[in-house]
Amino acid sequence: MSDRKIVDFWFDPFCPWAWMTSRWMIEVEKLRPVETRWRIMSLAVLNEDKDIPQEYREKLSRAMEPVRVLAAAAEKYGDEVLGALYTELGTRFHNEGRRKRPETWTDTFAESLTAAGLDPELAGATESGEFDDAIRASHNEGIELVGQEVGTPIIAVDGVAFFGPVVSPIPRGEDAARLWDGVLLVAGTDGFFELKRSRTRDPIFT
């Protein structure tokens, strides 16, 4: 019997910090007996009724678009394609800086789908609300585990769920594994809720 743990990882592809954490999770998979199950959440949904700065709301104005593409792919092929598609989309969005160039998004979505072996026509899902119910259902499943005052990502493993970790640069190799061990220890402590300090650097993608 395998002792491999299933780790549910809720992400919004729009968020550079979630992207950093997701690449850390890929590192963890190499050194610890874990398998990540990728799940969709949405910063647009999370913040739709919140009092947030107008500048941030404007940034989120198109944040549903990449999530809809992912949801469309999951609907057609199954949730198992989300990891590969997230990797292709996130690399273009964050490492290549295309997230900051919305005029490139249509091509970015189509390229990401093709690179993941999926139908590039699914890029057209950005303008449709057809998948919004599925997005909200997945989002709410993650949020119900941790509460509303968090962001993305949300990780759930062994009956414990938490937001984060938020880290830059991406821990690699044994550093990634040690962080995983520490996060599990802290998050699994009964009554533990928060450990935080102000961020002093931007995401470092390399």
mmCIF file of C-alpha atoms in Angstrom, residues 111-197:
data_model
loop_
_atom_site.group_PDB
_atom_site.id
_atom_site.type_symbol
_atom_site.label_atom_id
_atom_site.label_comp_id
_atom_site.label_asym_id
_atom_site.label_seq_id
_atom_site.Cartn_x
_atom_site.Cartn_y
_atom_site.Cartn_z
ATOM 1 C CA GLU A 111 -0.370 28.661 -26.705
ATOM 2 C CA SER A 112 -0.683 27.261 -23.191
ATOM 3 C CA LEU A 113 -3.504 24.929 -24.169
ATOM 4 C CA THR A 114 -1.591 23.673 -27.205
ATOM 5 C CA ALA A 115 1.588 23.128 -25.199
ATOM 6 C CA ALA A 116 -0.410 21.090 -22.663
ATOM 7 C CA GLY A 117 -1.849 18.941 -25.484
ATOM 8 C CA LEU A 118 -5.323 20.464 -25.175
ATOM 9 C CA ASP A 119 -7.728 22.117 -27.591
ATOM 10 C CA PRO A 120 -6.608 25.729 -28.185
ATOM 11 C CA GLU A 121 -10.209 26.676 -29.011
ATOM 12 C CA LEU A 122 -10.884 26.535 -25.267
ATOM 13 C CA ALA A 123 -9.212 29.950 -25.101
ATOM 14 C CA GLY A 124 -12.604 31.290 -26.145
ATOM 15 C CA ALA A 125 -14.021 30.432 -22.710
ATOM 16 C CA THR A 126 -12.787 33.763 -21.343
ATOM 17 C CA GLU A 127 -15.911 35.634 -22.427
ATOM 18 C CA SER A 128 -18.407 33.040 -21.216
ATOM 19 C CA GLY A 129 -19.983 32.605 -17.808
ATOM 20 C CA GLU A 130 -20.715 28.973 -18.646
ATOM 21 C CA PHE A 131 -18.101 27.676 -16.228
ATOM 22 C CA ASP A 132 -18.561 30.204 -13.438
ATOM 23 C CA ASP A 133 -20.737 27.931 -11.307
ATOM 24 C CA ALA A 134 -18.065 25.232 -11.407
ATOM 25 C CA ILE A 135 -15.401 27.816 -10.542
ATOM 26 C CA ARG A 136 -17.404 29.064 -7.579
ATOM 27 C CA ALA A 137 -18.069 25.528 -6.349
ATOM 28 C CA SER A 138 -14.372 24.642 -6.407
ATOM 29 C CA HIS A 139 -13.429 27.999 -4.872
ATOM 30 C CA ASN A 140 -15.955 27.636 -2.063
ATOM 31 C CA GLU A 141 -14.762 24.121 -1.265
ATOM 32 C CA GLY A 142 -11.302 25.480 -0.530
ATOM 33 C CA ILE A 143 -12.440 28.617 1.274
ATOM 34 C CA GLU A 144 -14.732 26.649 3.578
ATOM 35 C CA LEU A 145 -11.642 24.891 4.924
ATOM 36 C CA VAL A 146 -9.793 28.062 5.923
ATOM 37 C CA GLY A 147 -12.217 31.000 6.079
ATOM 38 C CA GLN A 148 -12.666 34.173 4.051
ATOM 39 C CA GLU A 149 -9.673 36.181 5.289
ATOM 40 C CA VAL A 150 -7.106 34.469 3.099
ATOM 41 C CA GLY A 151 -5.952 34.482 -0.493
ATOM 42 C CA THR A 152 -4.474 31.950 -2.864
ATOM 43 C CA PRO A 153 -3.114 29.318 -2.608
ATOM 44 C CA ILE A 154 -4.932 27.080 -0.165
ATOM 45 C CA ILE A 155 -3.365 23.722 0.653
ATOM 46 C CA ALA A 156 -5.145 20.807 2.327
ATOM 47 C CA VAL A 157 -3.422 17.615 3.469
ATOM 48 C CA ASP A 158 -4.136 15.028 6.161
ATOM 49 C CA GLY A 159 -7.242 16.872 7.340
ATOM 50 C CA VAL A 160 -5.375 20.153 7.800
ATOM 51 C CA ALA A 161 -5.822 23.177 5.507
ATOM 52 C CA PHE A 162 -3.977 26.482 5.394
ATOM 53 C CA PHE A 163 -3.241 29.512 3.219
ATOM 54 C CA GLY A 164 0.263 29.759 1.797
ATOM 55 C CA PRO A 165 3.129 29.514 2.357
ATOM 56 C CA VAL A 166 4.044 32.784 0.678
ATOM 57 C CA VAL A 167 7.728 32.615 -0.229
ATOM 58 C CA SER A 168 10.277 34.180 -2.571
ATOM 59 C CA PRO A 169 12.487 32.937 -4.099
ATOM 60 C CA ILE A 170 11.205 29.415 -4.703
ATOM 61 C CA PRO A 171 12.885 26.940 -2.323
ATOM 62 C CA ARG A 172 14.611 24.167 -4.241
ATOM 63 C CA GLY A 173 15.782 20.678 -3.385
ATOM 64 C CA GLU A 174 16.202 19.868 0.280
ATOM 65 C CA ASP A 175 15.292 23.451 1.248
ATOM 66 C CA ALA A 176 11.873 22.856 -0.294
ATOM 67 C CA ALA A 177 11.465 19.584 1.557
ATOM 68 C CA ARG A 178 12.447 21.104 4.912
ATOM 69 C CA LEU A 179 9.949 23.911 4.441
ATOM 70 C CA TRP A 180 7.253 21.336 3.697
ATOM 71 C CA ASP A 181 8.074 19.427 6.884
ATOM 72 C CA GLY A 182 7.955 22.635 8.908
ATOM 73 C CA VAL A 183 4.699 23.860 7.381
ATOM 74 C CA LEU A 184 3.030 20.528 8.135
ATOM 75 C CA LEU A 185 4.298 20.595 11.710
ATOM 76 C CA VAL A 186 3.061 24.119 12.355
ATOM 77 C CA ALA A 187 -0.255 23.762 10.515
ATOM 78 C CA GLY A 188 -1.001 20.476 12.257
ATOM 79 C CA THR A 189 -0.588 21.975 15.735
ATOM 80 C CA ASP A 190 -3.965 22.207 17.448
ATOM 81 C CA GLY A 191 -5.034 25.809 17.929
ATOM 82 C CA PHE A 192 -2.362 27.285 15.662
ATOM 83 C CA PHE A 193 -3.764 29.991 13.354
ATOM 84 C CA GLU A 194 -1.230 32.468 12.059
ATOM 85 C CA LEU A 195 2.446 33.228 11.521
ATOM 86 C CA LYS A 196 3.168 36.285 9.373
ATOM 87 C CA ARG A 197 5.526 39.141 8.571
#
